[in-house]
Short mmCIF file of C-alpha atoms in Angstrom, two decimals:
data_model
loop_
_atom_site.label_atom_id
_atom_site.label_comp_id
_atom_site.label_asym_id
_atom_site.label_seq_id
_atom_site.Cartn_x
_atom_site.Cartn_y
_atom_site.Cartn_z
CA UNK A 1430 97.52 89.75 112.08
CA UNK A 1431 100.03 90.36 109.32
CA UNK A 1432 99.54 88.24 106.21
CA UNK A 1433 102.70 89.42 104.47
CA UNK A 1434 106.11 89.29 106.12
CA UNK A 1435 109.06 91.30 104.87
CA UNK A 1436 112.70 91.05 105.92
CA UNK A 1437 114.86 92.86 106.82
CA UNK A 1438 113.01 95.87 108.18
CA UNK A 1439 116.05 98.05 107.61
CA UNK A 1440 119.47 97.67 106.04
CA UNK A 1441 122.49 99.88 105.55
CA UNK A 1442 124.96 99.00 102.82
CA UNK A 1443 127.92 100.52 101.08
CA UNK A 1444 127.73 101.89 97.59
CA UNK A 1445 128.41 99.19 95.00
CA UNK A 1446 127.21 96.26 97.06
CA UNK A 1447 123.99 94.26 96.58
CA UNK A 1448 121.11 93.86 98.99
CA UNK A 1449 118.40 91.20 99.04
CA UNK A 1450 114.94 91.81 100.48
CA UNK A 1451 112.56 88.92 101.17
CA UNK A 1452 108.79 88.95 101.04
CA UNK A 1453 106.77 86.00 102.32
CA UNK A 1454 103.05 85.33 102.23
CA UNK A 1455 101.88 83.80 105.50
CA UNK A 1456 99.26 81.04 105.46
CA UNK A 1457 98.34 81.58 101.82
CA UNK A 1458 99.88 81.10 98.43
CA UNK A 1459 100.59 84.13 96.30
CA UNK A 1460 101.19 83.53 92.61
CA UNK A 1461 101.61 87.27 92.22
CA UNK A 1462 103.36 89.75 94.48
CA UNK A 1463 103.91 93.46 93.96
CA UNK A 1464 106.98 95.50 94.83
CA UNK A 1465 106.57 99.18 95.62
CA UNK A 1466 108.96 102.00 96.40
CA UNK A 1467 108.10 105.01 98.51
CA UNK A 1468 109.99 108.27 98.92
CA UNK A 1469 109.22 110.64 101.83
CA UNK A 1470 105.86 112.37 101.41
CA UNK A 1471 105.35 110.63 98.08
CA UNK A 1472 102.87 108.02 96.94
CA UNK A 1473 103.70 104.37 96.59
CA UNK A 1474 105.16 103.72 93.15
CA UNK A 1475 104.79 100.27 91.67
CA UNK A 1476 108.17 98.95 90.59
CA UNK A 1477 107.36 95.48 89.37
CA UNK A 1478 104.96 92.59 89.51
CA UNK A 1479 106.48 89.33 90.64
CA UNK A 1480 105.05 86.18 89.07
CA UNK A 1481 105.71 82.74 90.51
CA UNK A 1482 107.61 80.57 88.08
CA UNK A 1483 108.04 83.24 85.43
CA UNK A 1484 109.77 86.53 84.78
CA UNK A 1485 108.75 89.64 86.65
CA UNK A 1486 106.96 92.46 84.88
CA UNK A 1487 108.68 95.81 85.40
CA UNK A 1488 107.11 99.25 85.25
CA UNK A 1489 108.37 101.77 82.78
CA UNK A 1490 111.59 103.38 83.94
CA UNK A 1491 112.54 100.61 86.39
CA UNK A 1492 115.83 98.91 85.49
CA UNK A 1493 115.28 95.18 85.56
CA UNK A 1494 119.03 94.48 85.71
CA UNK A 1495 119.36 96.64 88.78
CA UNK A 1496 116.29 95.41 90.64
CA UNK A 1497 116.33 91.65 90.31
CA UNK A 1498 113.16 89.86 91.29
CA UNK A 1499 112.89 86.14 91.95
CA UNK A 1500 109.57 84.46 92.77
CA UNK A 1501 110.76 80.89 93.20
CA UNK A 1502 107.89 79.58 95.31
CA UNK A 1503 104.25 80.35 96.01
CA UNK A 1504 105.14 82.00 99.33
CA UNK A 1505 108.41 83.82 98.66
CA UNK A 1506 109.48 86.66 96.41
CA UNK A 1507 112.84 88.40 96.67
CA UNK A 1508 114.04 91.76 95.46
CA UNK A 1509 117.78 92.24 95.03
CA UNK A 1510 119.13 95.73 94.57
CA UNK A 1511 122.36 95.23 92.68
CA UNK A 1512 125.31 97.62 92.75
CA UNK A 1513 123.42 99.92 95.05
CA UNK A 1514 123.99 103.67 94.96
CA UNK A 1515 122.86 106.41 97.37
CA UNK A 1516 119.99 107.33 95.06
CA UNK A 1517 118.58 103.82 95.62
CA UNK A 1518 118.04 104.68 99.28
CA UNK A 1519 114.31 104.41 99.83
CA UNK A 1520 111.49 102.48 101.51
CA UNK A 1521 110.70 99.25 99.66
CA UNK A 1522 107.40 97.51 100.32
CA UNK A 1523 106.00 94.25 98.99
CA UNK A 1524 102.38 93.22 98.82
CA UNK A 1525 100.10 90.35 97.85
CA UNK A 1526 96.43 89.45 97.61
CA UNK A 1527 94.75 86.75 99.63
CA UNK A 1528 91.86 86.42 97.19
CA UNK A 1529 91.05 87.36 93.59
CA UNK A 1530 92.06 90.41 91.62
CA UNK A 1531 89.41 92.63 93.27
CA UNK A 1532 90.64 91.78 96.76
CA UNK A 1533 92.70 94.37 98.62
CA UNK A 1534 96.47 94.24 98.64
CA UNK A 1535 98.07 93.37 101.95
CA UNK A 1536 101.44 94.94 102.55
CA UNK A 1537 104.54 93.91 104.37
CA UNK A 1538 106.07 96.30 106.89
CA UNK A 1539 108.62 97.55 104.39
CA UNK A 1540 112.40 97.69 104.24
CA UNK A 1541 114.27 100.94 104.78
CA UNK A 1542 117.37 100.81 102.57
CA UNK A 1543 120.17 103.29 103.18
CA UNK A 1544 123.13 103.25 100.82
CA UNK A 1545 126.21 105.07 102.07
CA UNK B 88 96.11 109.08 82.38
CA UNK B 89 94.74 107.64 85.61
CA UNK B 90 95.26 109.90 88.58
CA UNK B 91 94.52 109.99 92.28
CA UNK B 92 94.63 113.25 94.24
CA UNK B 93 94.27 113.46 97.99
CA UNK B 94 93.53 116.54 100.04
CA UNK B 95 94.46 118.07 102.31
CA UNK B 96 98.11 117.06 102.33
CA UNK B 97 98.18 117.44 106.11
CA UNK B 98 95.46 117.87 108.71
CA UNK B 99 95.72 118.68 112.38
CA UNK B 100 92.70 118.03 114.58
CA UNK B 101 92.02 118.34 118.22
CA UNK B 102 90.81 115.17 119.86
CA UNK B 103 87.06 114.90 119.29
CA UNK B 104 87.06 117.29 116.32
CA UNK B 105 85.45 115.45 113.39
CA UNK B 106 86.59 116.04 109.82
CA UNK B 107 86.86 114.48 106.36
CA UNK B 108 89.67 113.52 104.02
CA UNK B 109 89.14 113.69 100.28
CA UNK B 110 90.31 111.43 97.46
CA UNK B 111 89.44 112.50 93.92
CA UNK B 112 90.21 110.23 91.02
CA UNK B 113 90.18 109.99 87.27
CA UNK B 114 90.27 106.45 85.97
CA UNK B 115 88.98 104.67 82.92
CA UNK B 116 86.39 102.53 84.61
CA UNK B 117 86.67 102.11 88.37
CA UNK B 118 86.96 98.55 89.56
CA UNK B 119 87.57 99.43 93.19
CA UNK B 120 88.74 102.20 95.54
CA UNK B 121 90.82 101.32 98.57
CA UNK B 122 91.66 103.19 101.77
CA UNK B 123 94.78 102.37 103.75
CA UNK B 124 96.33 103.66 106.94
CA UNK B 125 100.11 103.95 107.14
CA UNK B 126 102.07 104.54 110.33
CA UNK B 127 105.62 105.94 110.14
CA UNK B 128 108.14 103.33 109.03
CA UNK B 129 105.44 100.72 108.40
CA UNK B 130 103.64 99.29 105.42
CA UNK B 131 100.07 100.37 104.64
CA UNK B 132 97.28 98.68 106.58
CA UNK B 133 94.07 97.94 104.70
CA UNK B 134 90.93 99.75 105.89
CA UNK B 135 88.15 99.67 103.27
CA UNK B 136 87.23 98.75 99.74
CA UNK B 137 84.45 100.55 97.86
CA UNK B 138 83.22 99.29 94.51
CA UNK B 139 80.34 101.49 93.37
CA UNK B 140 78.99 105.01 93.78
CA UNK B 141 76.78 105.36 96.82
CA UNK B 142 78.53 102.64 98.73
CA UNK B 143 79.57 103.29 102.34
CA UNK B 144 81.75 101.33 104.77
CA UNK B 145 82.31 101.94 108.47
CA UNK B 146 84.88 100.82 111.00
CA UNK B 147 84.97 102.31 114.47
CA UNK B 148 85.43 106.08 114.05
CA UNK B 149 86.02 105.86 110.30
CA UNK B 150 83.46 105.95 107.52
CA UNK B 151 84.30 105.82 103.82
CA UNK B 152 81.95 106.96 101.07
CA UNK B 153 82.20 106.88 97.28
CA UNK B 154 80.81 108.97 94.43
CA UNK B 155 81.59 108.76 90.72
CA UNK B 156 84.49 111.17 91.06
CA UNK B 157 85.68 111.08 94.64
CA UNK B 158 85.73 109.34 97.96
CA UNK B 159 85.64 110.73 101.47
CA UNK B 160 87.04 109.28 104.64
CA UNK B 161 85.09 110.74 107.53
CA UNK B 162 86.67 110.64 110.96
CA UNK B 163 84.24 111.09 113.84
CA UNK B 164 85.54 112.20 117.24
CA UNK B 165 89.13 111.24 116.44
CA UNK B 166 91.62 110.14 119.07
CA UNK B 167 95.39 110.61 119.13
CA UNK B 168 95.84 106.97 118.08
CA UNK B 169 94.13 107.82 114.79
CA UNK B 170 97.18 109.88 113.85
CA UNK B 171 98.67 108.36 110.70
CA UNK B 172 98.91 108.90 106.96
CA UNK B 173 95.77 107.82 105.13
CA UNK B 174 96.27 106.58 101.59
CA UNK B 175 93.74 106.21 98.83
CA UNK B 176 94.22 103.89 95.86
CA UNK B 177 92.14 103.05 92.81
CA UNK B 178 92.02 100.00 90.64
CA UNK B 179 91.05 100.42 87.01
CA UNK B 180 88.75 98.07 85.17
CA UNK B 181 90.87 97.40 82.13
CA UNK B 182 90.56 93.68 81.91
CA UNK B 183 93.98 93.14 83.42
CA UNK B 184 94.20 90.24 85.83
CA UNK B 185 97.03 91.82 87.74
CA UNK B 186 94.84 94.37 89.50
CA UNK B 187 97.28 97.25 89.56
CA UNK B 188 96.59 99.99 92.14
CA UNK B 189 97.26 103.70 91.65
CA UNK B 190 98.01 105.47 94.92
CA UNK B 191 97.58 109.07 95.99
CA UNK B 192 100.20 110.85 98.09
CA UNK B 193 98.17 110.53 101.24
CA UNK B 194 96.86 112.83 103.96
CA UNK B 195 98.97 113.06 107.08
CA UNK B 196 96.57 113.28 110.00
CA UNK B 197 97.68 114.46 113.44
CA UNK B 198 95.25 114.35 116.34
CA UNK B 199 96.38 116.14 119.46
CA UNK B 200 94.91 115.72 122.92
#
């Protein structure tokens, strides 16, 4: 069964508004969660690493003021896309590990964001 | 720079027609190689982890193998339900505790009856 739950599965918003995406670890605590973005026929691109109780670590080229990440508890990380624009339309996926650093990542089912 | 290249980009097989998917990688010290299956509109589903050259893992009709430069995902007698995009990812051994994964673009597999 799924170990990572993501919500919503899809969202449509107007340009200039903000959207929040939630990622929950089920039945385990995740001190670290990873947020990915995927364009059609492209590989998953790591956007940021979410750390419980501390600031997220963003990949080069990802605007931290636009993609706000909050990891307030050991089971919940949120990604907020602020002042969304059509170019932010994409598939956002979160992930977490059940075990140590060599364990596989388990992914949520993703959120399809469409900005009109 | 660490890279992961998957081939072919797309593969169409008739049901029962076995084949292999390739994942070649360049990484400064391989910590682990991961195979995932992704269905349209869904997140990737974990299949296998391989840690060292010569290692093999099997699950139903799938078998993953690893060499020092590439990995193969062999599909034996595939069924239509095996249709999906198969993703390969590598984890570098750089001493980082975050365990970052580098993904390839995937192979889109279609199995027709």
